[in-house]
Coordinates of C-alpha atoms in Angstrom, one line a residue:
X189 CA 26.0 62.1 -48.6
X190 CA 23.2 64.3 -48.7
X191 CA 24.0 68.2 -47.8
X192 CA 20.0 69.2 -47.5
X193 CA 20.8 70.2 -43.7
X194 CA 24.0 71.8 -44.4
X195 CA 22.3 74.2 -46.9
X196 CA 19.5 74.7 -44.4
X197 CA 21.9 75.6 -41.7
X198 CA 24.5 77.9 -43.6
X199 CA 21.4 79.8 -45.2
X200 CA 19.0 79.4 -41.9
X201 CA 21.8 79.3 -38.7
X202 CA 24.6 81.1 -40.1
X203 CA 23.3 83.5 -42.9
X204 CA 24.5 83.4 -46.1
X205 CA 23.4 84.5 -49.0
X206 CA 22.6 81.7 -52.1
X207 CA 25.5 82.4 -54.0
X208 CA 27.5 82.0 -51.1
X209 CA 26.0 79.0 -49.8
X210 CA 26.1 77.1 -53.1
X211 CA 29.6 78.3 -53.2
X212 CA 30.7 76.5 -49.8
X213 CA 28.4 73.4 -50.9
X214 CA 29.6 73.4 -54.6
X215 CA 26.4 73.0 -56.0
X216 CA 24.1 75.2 -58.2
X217 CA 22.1 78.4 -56.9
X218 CA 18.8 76.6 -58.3
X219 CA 19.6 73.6 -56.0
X220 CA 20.0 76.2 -53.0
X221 CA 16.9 77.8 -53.9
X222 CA 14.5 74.8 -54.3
X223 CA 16.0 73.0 -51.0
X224 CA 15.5 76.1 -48.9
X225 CA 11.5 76.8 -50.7
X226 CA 10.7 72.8 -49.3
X227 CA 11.6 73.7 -46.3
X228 CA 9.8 76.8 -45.8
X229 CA 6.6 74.7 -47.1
X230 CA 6.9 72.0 -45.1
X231 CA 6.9 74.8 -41.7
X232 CA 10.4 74.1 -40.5
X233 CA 12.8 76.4 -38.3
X234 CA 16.4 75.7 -37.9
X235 CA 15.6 74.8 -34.8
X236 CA 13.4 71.7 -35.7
X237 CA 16.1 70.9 -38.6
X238 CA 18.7 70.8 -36.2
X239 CA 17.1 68.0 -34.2
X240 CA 15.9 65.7 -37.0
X241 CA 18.4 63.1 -38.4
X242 CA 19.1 63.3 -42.2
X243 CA 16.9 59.8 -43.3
X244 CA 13.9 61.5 -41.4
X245 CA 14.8 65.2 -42.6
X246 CA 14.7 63.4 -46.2
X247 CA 11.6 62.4 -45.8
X248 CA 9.8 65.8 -44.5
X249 CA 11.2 67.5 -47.7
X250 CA 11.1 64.9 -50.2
X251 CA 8.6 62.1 -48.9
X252 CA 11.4 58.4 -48.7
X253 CA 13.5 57.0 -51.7
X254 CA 11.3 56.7 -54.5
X255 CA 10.7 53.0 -54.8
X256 CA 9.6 53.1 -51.2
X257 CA 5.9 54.1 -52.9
X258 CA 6.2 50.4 -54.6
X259 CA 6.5 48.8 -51.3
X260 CA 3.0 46.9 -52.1
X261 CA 4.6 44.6 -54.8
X262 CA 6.2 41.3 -53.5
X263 CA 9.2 40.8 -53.1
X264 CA 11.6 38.9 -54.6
X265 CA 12.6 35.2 -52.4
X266 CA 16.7 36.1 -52.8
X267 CA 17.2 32.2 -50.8
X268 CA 15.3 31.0 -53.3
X269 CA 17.1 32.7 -56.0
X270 CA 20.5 31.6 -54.8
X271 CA 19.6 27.8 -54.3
X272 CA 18.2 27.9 -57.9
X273 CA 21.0 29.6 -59.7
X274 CA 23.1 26.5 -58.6
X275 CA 21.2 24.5 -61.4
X276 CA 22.8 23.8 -64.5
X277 CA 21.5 26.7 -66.5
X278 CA 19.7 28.5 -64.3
X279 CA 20.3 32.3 -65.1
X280 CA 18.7 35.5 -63.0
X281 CA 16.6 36.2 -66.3
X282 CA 14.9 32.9 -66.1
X283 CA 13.7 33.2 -62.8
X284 CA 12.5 36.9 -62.9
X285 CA 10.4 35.8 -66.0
X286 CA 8.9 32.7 -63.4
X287 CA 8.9 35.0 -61.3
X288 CA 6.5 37.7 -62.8
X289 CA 4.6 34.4 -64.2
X290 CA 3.8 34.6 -60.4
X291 CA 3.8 38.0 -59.6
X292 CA 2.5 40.1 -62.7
X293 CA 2.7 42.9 -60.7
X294 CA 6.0 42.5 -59.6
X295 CA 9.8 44.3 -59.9
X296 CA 10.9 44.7 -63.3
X297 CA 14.7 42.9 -64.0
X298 CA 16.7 45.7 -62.4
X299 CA 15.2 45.7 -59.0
X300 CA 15.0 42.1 -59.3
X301 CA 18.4 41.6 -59.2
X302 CA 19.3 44.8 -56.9
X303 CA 17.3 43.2 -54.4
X304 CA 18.8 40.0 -54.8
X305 CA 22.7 40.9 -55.3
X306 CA 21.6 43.7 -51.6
X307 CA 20.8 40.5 -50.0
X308 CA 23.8 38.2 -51.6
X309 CA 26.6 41.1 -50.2
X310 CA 25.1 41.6 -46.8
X311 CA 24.3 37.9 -46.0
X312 CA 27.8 36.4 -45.7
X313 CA 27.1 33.3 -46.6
X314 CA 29.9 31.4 -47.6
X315 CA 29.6 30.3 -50.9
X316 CA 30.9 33.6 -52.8
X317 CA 30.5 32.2 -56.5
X318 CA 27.3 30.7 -57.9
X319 CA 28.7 27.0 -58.3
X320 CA 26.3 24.7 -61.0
X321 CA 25.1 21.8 -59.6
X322 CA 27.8 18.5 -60.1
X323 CA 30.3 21.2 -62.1
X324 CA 32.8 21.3 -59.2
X325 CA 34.1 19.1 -56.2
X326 CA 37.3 20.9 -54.2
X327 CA 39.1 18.9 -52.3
X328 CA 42.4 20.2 -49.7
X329 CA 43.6 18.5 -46.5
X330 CA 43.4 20.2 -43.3
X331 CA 46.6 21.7 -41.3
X332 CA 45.6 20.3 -38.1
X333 CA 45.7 16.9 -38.0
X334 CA 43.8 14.2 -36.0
X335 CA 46.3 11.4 -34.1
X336 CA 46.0 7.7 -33.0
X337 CA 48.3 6.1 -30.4
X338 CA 50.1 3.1 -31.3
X339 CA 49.3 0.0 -29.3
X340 CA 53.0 -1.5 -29.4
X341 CA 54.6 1.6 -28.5
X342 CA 52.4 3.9 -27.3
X343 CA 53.6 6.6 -29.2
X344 CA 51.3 9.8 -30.9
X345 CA 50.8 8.8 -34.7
X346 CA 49.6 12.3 -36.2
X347 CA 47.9 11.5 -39.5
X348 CA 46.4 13.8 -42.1
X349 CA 42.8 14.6 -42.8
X350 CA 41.4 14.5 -46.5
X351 CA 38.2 16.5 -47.0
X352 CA 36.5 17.1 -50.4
X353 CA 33.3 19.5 -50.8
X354 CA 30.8 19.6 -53.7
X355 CA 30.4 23.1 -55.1
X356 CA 26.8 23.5 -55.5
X357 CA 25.4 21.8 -52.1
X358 CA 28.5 21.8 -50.0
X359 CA 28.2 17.9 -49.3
X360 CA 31.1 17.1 -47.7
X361 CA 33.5 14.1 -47.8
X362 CA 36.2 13.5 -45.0
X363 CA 38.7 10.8 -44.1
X364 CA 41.9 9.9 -42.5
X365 CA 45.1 8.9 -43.8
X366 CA 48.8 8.0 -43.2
X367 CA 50.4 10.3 -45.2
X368 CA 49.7 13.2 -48.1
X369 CA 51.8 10.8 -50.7
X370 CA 50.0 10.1 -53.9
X371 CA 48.7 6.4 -52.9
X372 CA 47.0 8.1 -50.3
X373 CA 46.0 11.0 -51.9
X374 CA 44.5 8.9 -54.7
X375 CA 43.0 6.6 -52.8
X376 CA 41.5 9.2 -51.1
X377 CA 39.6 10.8 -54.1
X378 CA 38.2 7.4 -54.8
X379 CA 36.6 6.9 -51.7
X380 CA 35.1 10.1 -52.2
X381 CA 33.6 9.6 -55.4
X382 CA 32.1 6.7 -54.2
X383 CA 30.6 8.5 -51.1
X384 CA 29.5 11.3 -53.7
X385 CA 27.8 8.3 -55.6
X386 CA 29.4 9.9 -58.6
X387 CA 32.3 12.1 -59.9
X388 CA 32.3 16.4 -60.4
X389 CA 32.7 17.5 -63.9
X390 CA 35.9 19.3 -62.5
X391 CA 38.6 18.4 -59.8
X392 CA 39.8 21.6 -58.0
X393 CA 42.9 20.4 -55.5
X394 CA 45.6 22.6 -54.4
X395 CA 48.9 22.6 -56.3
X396 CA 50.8 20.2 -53.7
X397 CA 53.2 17.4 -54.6
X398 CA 50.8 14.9 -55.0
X399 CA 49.0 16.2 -57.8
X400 CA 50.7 18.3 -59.9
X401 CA 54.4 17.6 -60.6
X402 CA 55.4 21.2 -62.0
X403 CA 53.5 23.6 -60.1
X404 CA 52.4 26.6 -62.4
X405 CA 50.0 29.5 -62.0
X406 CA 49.0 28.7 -65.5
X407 CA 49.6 25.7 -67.0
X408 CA 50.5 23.3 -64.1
X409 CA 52.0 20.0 -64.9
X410 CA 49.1 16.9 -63.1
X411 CA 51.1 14.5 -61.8
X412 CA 50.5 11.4 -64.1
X413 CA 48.9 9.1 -61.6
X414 CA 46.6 12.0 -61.1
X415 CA 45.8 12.6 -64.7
X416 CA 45.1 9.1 -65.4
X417 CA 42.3 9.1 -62.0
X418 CA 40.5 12.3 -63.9
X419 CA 40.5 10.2 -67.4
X420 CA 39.1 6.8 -65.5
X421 CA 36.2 9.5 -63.9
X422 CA 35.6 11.7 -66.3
X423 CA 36.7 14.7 -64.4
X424 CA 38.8 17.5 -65.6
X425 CA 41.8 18.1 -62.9
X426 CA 42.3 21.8 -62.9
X427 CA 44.4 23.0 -59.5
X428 CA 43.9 26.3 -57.9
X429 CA 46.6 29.1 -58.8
X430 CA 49.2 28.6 -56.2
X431 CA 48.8 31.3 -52.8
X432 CA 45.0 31.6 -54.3
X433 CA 42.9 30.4 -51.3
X434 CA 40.0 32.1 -52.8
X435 CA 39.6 30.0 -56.0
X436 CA 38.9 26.6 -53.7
X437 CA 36.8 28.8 -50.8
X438 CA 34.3 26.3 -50.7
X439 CA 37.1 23.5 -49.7
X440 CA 38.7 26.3 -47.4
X441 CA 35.5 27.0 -45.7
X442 CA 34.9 23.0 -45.5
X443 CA 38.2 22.1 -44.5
X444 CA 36.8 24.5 -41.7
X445 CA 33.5 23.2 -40.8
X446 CA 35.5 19.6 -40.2
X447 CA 37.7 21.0 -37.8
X448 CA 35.0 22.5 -35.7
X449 CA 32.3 19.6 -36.1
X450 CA 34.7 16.6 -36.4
X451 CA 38.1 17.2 -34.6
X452 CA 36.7 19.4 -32.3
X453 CA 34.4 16.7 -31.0
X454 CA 37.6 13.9 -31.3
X455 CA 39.6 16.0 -28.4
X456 CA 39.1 14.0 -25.7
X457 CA 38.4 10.3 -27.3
X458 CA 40.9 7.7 -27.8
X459 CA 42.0 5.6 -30.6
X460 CA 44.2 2.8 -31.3
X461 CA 43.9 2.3 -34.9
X462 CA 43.5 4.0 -38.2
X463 CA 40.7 2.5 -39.0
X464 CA 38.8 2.6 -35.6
X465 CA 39.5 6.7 -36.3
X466 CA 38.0 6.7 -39.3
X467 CA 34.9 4.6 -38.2
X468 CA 34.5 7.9 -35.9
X469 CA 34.8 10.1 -38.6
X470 CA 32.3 8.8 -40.9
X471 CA 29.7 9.3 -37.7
X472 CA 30.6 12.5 -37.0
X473 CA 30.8 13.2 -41.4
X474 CA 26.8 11.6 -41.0
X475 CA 26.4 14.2 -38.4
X476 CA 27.9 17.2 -39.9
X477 CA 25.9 16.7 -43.3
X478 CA 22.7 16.4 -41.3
X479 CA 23.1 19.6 -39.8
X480 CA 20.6 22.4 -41.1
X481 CA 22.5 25.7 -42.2
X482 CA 20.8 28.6 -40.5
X483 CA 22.2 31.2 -43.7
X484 CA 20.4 28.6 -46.3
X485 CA 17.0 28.5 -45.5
X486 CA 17.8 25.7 -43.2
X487 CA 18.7 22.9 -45.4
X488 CA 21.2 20.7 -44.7
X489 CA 23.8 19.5 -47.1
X490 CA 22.1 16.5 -47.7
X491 CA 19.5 17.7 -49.1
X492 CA 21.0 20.1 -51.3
X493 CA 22.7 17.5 -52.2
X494 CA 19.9 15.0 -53.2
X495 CA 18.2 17.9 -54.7
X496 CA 21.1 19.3 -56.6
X497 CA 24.7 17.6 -57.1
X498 CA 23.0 13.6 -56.8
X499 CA 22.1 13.3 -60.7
X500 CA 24.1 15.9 -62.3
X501 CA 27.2 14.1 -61.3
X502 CA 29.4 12.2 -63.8
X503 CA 28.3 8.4 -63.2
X504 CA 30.7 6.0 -61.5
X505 CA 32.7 3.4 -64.2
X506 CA 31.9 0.1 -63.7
X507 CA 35.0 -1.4 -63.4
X508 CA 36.9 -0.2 -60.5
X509 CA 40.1 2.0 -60.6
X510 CA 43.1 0.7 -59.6
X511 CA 45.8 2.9 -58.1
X512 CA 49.1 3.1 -60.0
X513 CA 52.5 4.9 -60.0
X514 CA 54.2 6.2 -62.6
X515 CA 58.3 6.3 -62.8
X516 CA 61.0 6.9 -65.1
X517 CA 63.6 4.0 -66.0
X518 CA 66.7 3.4 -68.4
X519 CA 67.0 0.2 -70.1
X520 CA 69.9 -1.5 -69.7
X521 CA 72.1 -3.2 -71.7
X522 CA 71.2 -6.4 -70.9
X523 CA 67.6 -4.7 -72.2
X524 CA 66.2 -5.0 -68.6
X525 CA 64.9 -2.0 -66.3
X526 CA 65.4 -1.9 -62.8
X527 CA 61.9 -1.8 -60.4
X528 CA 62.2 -1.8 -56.6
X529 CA 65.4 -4.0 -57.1
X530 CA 63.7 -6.7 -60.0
X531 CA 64.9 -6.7 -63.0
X532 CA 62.1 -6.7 -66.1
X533 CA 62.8 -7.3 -69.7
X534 CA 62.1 -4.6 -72.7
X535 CA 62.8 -5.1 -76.7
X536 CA 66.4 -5.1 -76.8
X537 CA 66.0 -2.0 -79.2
X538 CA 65.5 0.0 -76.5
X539 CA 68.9 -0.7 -74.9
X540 CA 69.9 3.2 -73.8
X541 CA 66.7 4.4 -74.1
X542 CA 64.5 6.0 -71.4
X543 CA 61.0 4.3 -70.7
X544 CA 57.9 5.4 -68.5
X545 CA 57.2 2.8 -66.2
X546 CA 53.8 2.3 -64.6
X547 CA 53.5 0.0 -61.6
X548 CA 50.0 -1.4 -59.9
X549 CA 50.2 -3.8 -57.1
X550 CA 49.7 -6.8 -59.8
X551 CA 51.5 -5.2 -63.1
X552 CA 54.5 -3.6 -64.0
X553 CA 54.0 -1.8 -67.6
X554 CA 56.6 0.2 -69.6
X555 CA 55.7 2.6 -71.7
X556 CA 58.0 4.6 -75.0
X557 CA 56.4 7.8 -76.5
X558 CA 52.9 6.9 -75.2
X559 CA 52.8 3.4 -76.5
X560 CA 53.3 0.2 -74.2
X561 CA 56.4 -2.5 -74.9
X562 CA 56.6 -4.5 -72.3
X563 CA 54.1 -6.0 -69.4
X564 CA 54.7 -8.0 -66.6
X565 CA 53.1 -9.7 -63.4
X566 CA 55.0 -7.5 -60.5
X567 CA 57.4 -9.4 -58.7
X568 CA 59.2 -8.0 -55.2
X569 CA 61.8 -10.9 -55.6
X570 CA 65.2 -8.7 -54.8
X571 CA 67.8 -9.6 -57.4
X572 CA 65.9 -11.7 -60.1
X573 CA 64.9 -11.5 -63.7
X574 CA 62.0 -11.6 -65.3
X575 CA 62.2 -12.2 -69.0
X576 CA 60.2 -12.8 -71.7
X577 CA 62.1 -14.4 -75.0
X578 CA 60.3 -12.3 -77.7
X579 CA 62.3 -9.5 -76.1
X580 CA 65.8 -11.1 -77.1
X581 CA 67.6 -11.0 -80.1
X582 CA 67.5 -13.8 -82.3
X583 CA 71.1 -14.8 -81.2
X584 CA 69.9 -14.9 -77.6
X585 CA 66.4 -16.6 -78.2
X586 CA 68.1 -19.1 -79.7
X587 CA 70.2 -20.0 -76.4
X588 CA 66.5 -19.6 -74.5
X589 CA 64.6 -21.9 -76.3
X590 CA 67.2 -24.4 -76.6
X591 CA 66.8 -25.8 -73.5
X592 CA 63.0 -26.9 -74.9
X593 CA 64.2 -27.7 -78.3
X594 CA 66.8 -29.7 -76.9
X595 CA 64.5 -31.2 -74.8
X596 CA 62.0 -32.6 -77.5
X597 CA 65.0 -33.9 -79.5
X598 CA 66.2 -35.8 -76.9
X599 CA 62.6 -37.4 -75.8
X600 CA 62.3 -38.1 -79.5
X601 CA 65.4 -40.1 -79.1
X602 CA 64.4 -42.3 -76.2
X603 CA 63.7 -41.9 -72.6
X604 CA 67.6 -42.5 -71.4
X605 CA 68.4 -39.6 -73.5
X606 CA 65.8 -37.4 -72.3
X607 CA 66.3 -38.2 -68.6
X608 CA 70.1 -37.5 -69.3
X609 CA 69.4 -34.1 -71.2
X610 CA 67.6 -33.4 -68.1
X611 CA 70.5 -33.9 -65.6
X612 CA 72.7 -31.9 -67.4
X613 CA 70.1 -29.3 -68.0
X614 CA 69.3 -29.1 -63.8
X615 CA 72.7 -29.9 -62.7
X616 CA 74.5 -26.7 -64.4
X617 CA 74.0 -23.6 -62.6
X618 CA 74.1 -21.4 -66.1
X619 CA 71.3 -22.4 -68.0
X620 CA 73.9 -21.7 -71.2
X621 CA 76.8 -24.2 -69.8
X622 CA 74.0 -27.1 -69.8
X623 CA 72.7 -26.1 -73.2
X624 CA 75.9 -26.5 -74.8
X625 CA 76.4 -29.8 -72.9
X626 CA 73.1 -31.2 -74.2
X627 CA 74.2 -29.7 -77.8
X628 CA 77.2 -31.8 -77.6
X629 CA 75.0 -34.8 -76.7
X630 CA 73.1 -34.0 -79.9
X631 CA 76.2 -33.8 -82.3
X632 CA 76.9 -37.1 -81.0
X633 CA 73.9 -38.6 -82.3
X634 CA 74.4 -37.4 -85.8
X635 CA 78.0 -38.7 -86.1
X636 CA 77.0 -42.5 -84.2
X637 CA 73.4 -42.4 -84.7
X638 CA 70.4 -42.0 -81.8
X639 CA 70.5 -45.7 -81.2
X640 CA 73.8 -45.8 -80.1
X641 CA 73.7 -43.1 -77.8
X642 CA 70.8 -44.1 -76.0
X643 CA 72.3 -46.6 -75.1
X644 CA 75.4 -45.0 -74.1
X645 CA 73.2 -42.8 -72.0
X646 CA 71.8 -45.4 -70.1
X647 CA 75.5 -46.6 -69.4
X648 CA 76.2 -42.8 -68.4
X649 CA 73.0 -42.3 -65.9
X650 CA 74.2 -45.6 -64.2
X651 CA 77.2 -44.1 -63.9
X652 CA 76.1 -40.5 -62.6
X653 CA 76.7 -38.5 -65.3
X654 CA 76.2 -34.7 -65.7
X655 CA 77.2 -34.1 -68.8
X656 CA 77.9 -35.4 -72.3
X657 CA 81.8 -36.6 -72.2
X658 CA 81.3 -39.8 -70.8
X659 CA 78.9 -40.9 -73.7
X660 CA 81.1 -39.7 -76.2
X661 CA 83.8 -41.9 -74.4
X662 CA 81.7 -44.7 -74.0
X663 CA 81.0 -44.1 -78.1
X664 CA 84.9 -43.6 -79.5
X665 CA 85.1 -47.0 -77.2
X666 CA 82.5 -49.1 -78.4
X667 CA 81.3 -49.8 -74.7
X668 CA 77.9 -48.5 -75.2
X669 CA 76.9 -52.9 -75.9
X670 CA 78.4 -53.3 -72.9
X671 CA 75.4 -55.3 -70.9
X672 CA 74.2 -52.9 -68.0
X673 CA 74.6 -53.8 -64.1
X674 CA 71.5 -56.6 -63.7
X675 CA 71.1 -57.3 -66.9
X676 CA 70.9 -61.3 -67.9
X677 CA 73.9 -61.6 -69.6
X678 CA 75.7 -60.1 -66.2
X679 CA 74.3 -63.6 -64.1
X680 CA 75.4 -66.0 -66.3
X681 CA 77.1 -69.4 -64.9
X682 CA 80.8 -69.3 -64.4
X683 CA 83.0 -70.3 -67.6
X684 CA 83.9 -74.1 -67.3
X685 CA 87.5 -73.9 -68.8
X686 CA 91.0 -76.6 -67.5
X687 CA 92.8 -73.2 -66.4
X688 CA 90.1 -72.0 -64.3
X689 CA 90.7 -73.3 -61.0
X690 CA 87.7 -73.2 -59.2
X691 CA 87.0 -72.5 -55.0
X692 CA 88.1 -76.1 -54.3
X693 CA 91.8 -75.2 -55.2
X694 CA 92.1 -73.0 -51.9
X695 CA 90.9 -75.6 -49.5

């Protein structure tokens, strides 16, 4: 604070001597001295001192602040300095040199960026970092919560709102959605890349459940679902510092704006549906990125957007991502992992071992040390196996496949045989207790020969047979020549014989 007046007054109003005054003031004799000899120049009494404040007192001794006698020059734009520093590359250097391209005249680098960092601290706006144009998108869900009502019951549904923010032009993205969990929250950043017609360099969320599964003010553990979204975008997932609001401020301040301009507006309307709530939402989200910001010159977020963040984001993948979960498993020993109550194969290897499993709403895909050993098409069958044979031991494959190998034997035998193998193969409940029957069929017909036992096998499908015992009867018997029910040799004429006594004997 300048003491010009307080040196005036102790040497003028109260009377002390130089030494004395610079004393009481702490500063030198010389500084006394000269302050008192402007003074006297200029033709003031205490008097006219006492009424003058200190700017205007300044000014009679020493004539302003000394870059007041540049006021000619032209100033520095500092809205059009902080829009441009949000370009990828854009430093203050750069546009002081374009700017004394226009200005030859003008502010040398130091007052350039006084002026500018003067306005920046007394403006308020709310982006406090300079944020590059597509570098970072921030994304937070807001603690109060639009509702619907429930057409069945009538009941309040509360839901969550979703609302992501590009750094650089403050586009925002908004939705609604049943819960935070991480088929929400992932579906959730999709839709807003697509809105955003492209993906931010980085992904700044907060540390909650959904995306980071070992929260960390370092190095916090992405939840895997969430990784795997950043690699299928091309955007690094890097979450704030946990109780840091300030390093997503943009997504605070966003998360903000929606309140006011979106569930503000939704107090008094009705709706029955998710999805008639959203529709709401994206009008009011039109509305509220239309809207001119009075600190910014007067753009709106659109068109910061279109003139910033639109091609400097990552482009969109063609193929579309689809949502998945990751979970742990333990392979059985039956080599089979439990999902949602279904039972999927692995390589029996794994037996014991622990597995990553990875489910979509079409696959179910396990995964050891980073490499996949097993896929399958998801089933939500309670209770039933899914198997594939190359995942057996040979032991086991070899009861698998028997049922086809056994098969093509027996069609190469003849069609009773296959049709019988078949019976036995459907009738048994275990797939193993009808392979073993239709083995036994095929033992037979290298001790008899096929011929034989196809046509003991007709004799034994005549007869209802459900497994091989009755052909090996009908073998050890020699009955298999026996003609078959409606054969010729069945309506033959009676035998003319003395001892038969024909239907006349009873009349």
């Amino acid at each position: 604070m300048s003491q010009t007046k307080e040196i005036l007054r102790l040497r003028w109003a109260v009377g002390l001597t130089v030494r004395e005054v610079a004393r009481a003031t702490q500063l030198s004799t010389g500084v006394v001295s000269k302050t008192e000899g402007r003074a006297t120049r200029a033709g003031l009494t205490w008097a006219a001192v006492a009424e003058l404040a200190e700017p205007d007192l300044e000014q009679r001794l020493f004539g302003g602040p000394k870059h007041s006698t540049s006021s000619s020059r032209a100033e520095p734009d500092p809205v059009w300095i902080h829009r441009e520093l949000r370009r990828a590359g854009v430093t203050l250097d750069l546009l002081h040199l374009e700017y004394l391209a226009a200005h030859p005249d003008g502010f040398r680098y130091t007052a350039f960026c006084d002026r500018y960092r003067t306005w920046h601290a007394r403006s308020g706006v709310v982006m406090r970092q300079v944020h590059r144009a597509g570098e970072k998108g921030f994304v937070d869900y807001s603690g109060k919560v639009p509702h619907f009502i429930d057409p069945q019951t009538g009941a309040r549904v509360d839901v969550e709102l979703f609302v992501a923010v590009l750094g650089a032009s403050n586009y925002t993205f908004a939705e609604a959605t049943l819960t935070q969990r991480i088929s929400d929250f992932i579906g959730s950043h999709v839709r807003a890349y697509a809105y955003f017609n492209g993906a931010p360099k980085m992904t700044v969320p907060d540390q909650l459940r959904s995306a980071v599964s070992v929260p960390c003010r370092y190095e916090p553990t992405i939840h895997r679902t969430y990784a795997e979204l950043g690699q299928h975008y091309g955007t690094a997932i890097v979450p704030a510092r946990p109780r840091k609001p300030r390093d997503k401020a943009k997504v605070e301040v966003g998360v903000q704006v929606a309140q006011r301009w979106i569930l503000a507006r939704l107090r008094n309307e009705t709706f029955f549906s998710l999805e008639s709530l959203n529709a709401r939402i994206a009008e009011l989200l039109h509305d509220l990125n239309e809207r001119p910001m009075k600190r910014l010159g007067g753009v709106s977020r659109r068109e910061l957007y279109e003139r910033y963040d639109r091609d400097a984001l990552l482009a969109l993948p063609t193929d579309p991502y689809v949502i998945s979960e990751w979970r742990g498993a333990k392979v059985a020993p039956d080599y089979h992992i439990a999902v949602d109550g279904h039972y999927y194969s692995v390589p029996y290897v794994l037996c014991g071992e622990d597995v990553e499993v990875r489910l979509t709403g079409a696959t179910v895909e396990a995964f050891r040390r980073g490499s996949r050993v097993a896929s399958h098409a998801r089933s939500y069958e309670k209770y039933r196996h899914t198997m594939v044979k190359e995942h057996m031991p040979e032991a086991h494959r070899a009861i698998f496949d028997g049922g086809e190998a056994i098969t093509a034997w027996a069609q190469g035998v003849g069609p009773m045989c296959a049709a019988l193998v078949k019976r036995i193969l459907e009738s048994n409940f275990h797939r193993e207790i009808g392979w073993r029957s239709a083995k036994g069929l095929q033992r037979l017909a290298g001790k008899y020969g096929p011929e034989r036992v196809e046509r003991a096998s007709a004799h034994a499908l005549v007869f209802g047979a459900r497994s091989y015992k009755p052909v090996e009867r009908m073998l050890k018997l020699s009955r298999e020549s026996l003609p078959l029910p409606g054969e010729d040799e069945s309506e033959r004429a009676p035998i003319e014989h003395e001892n038969v006594r024909g239907p006349g004997y009873y009349h």
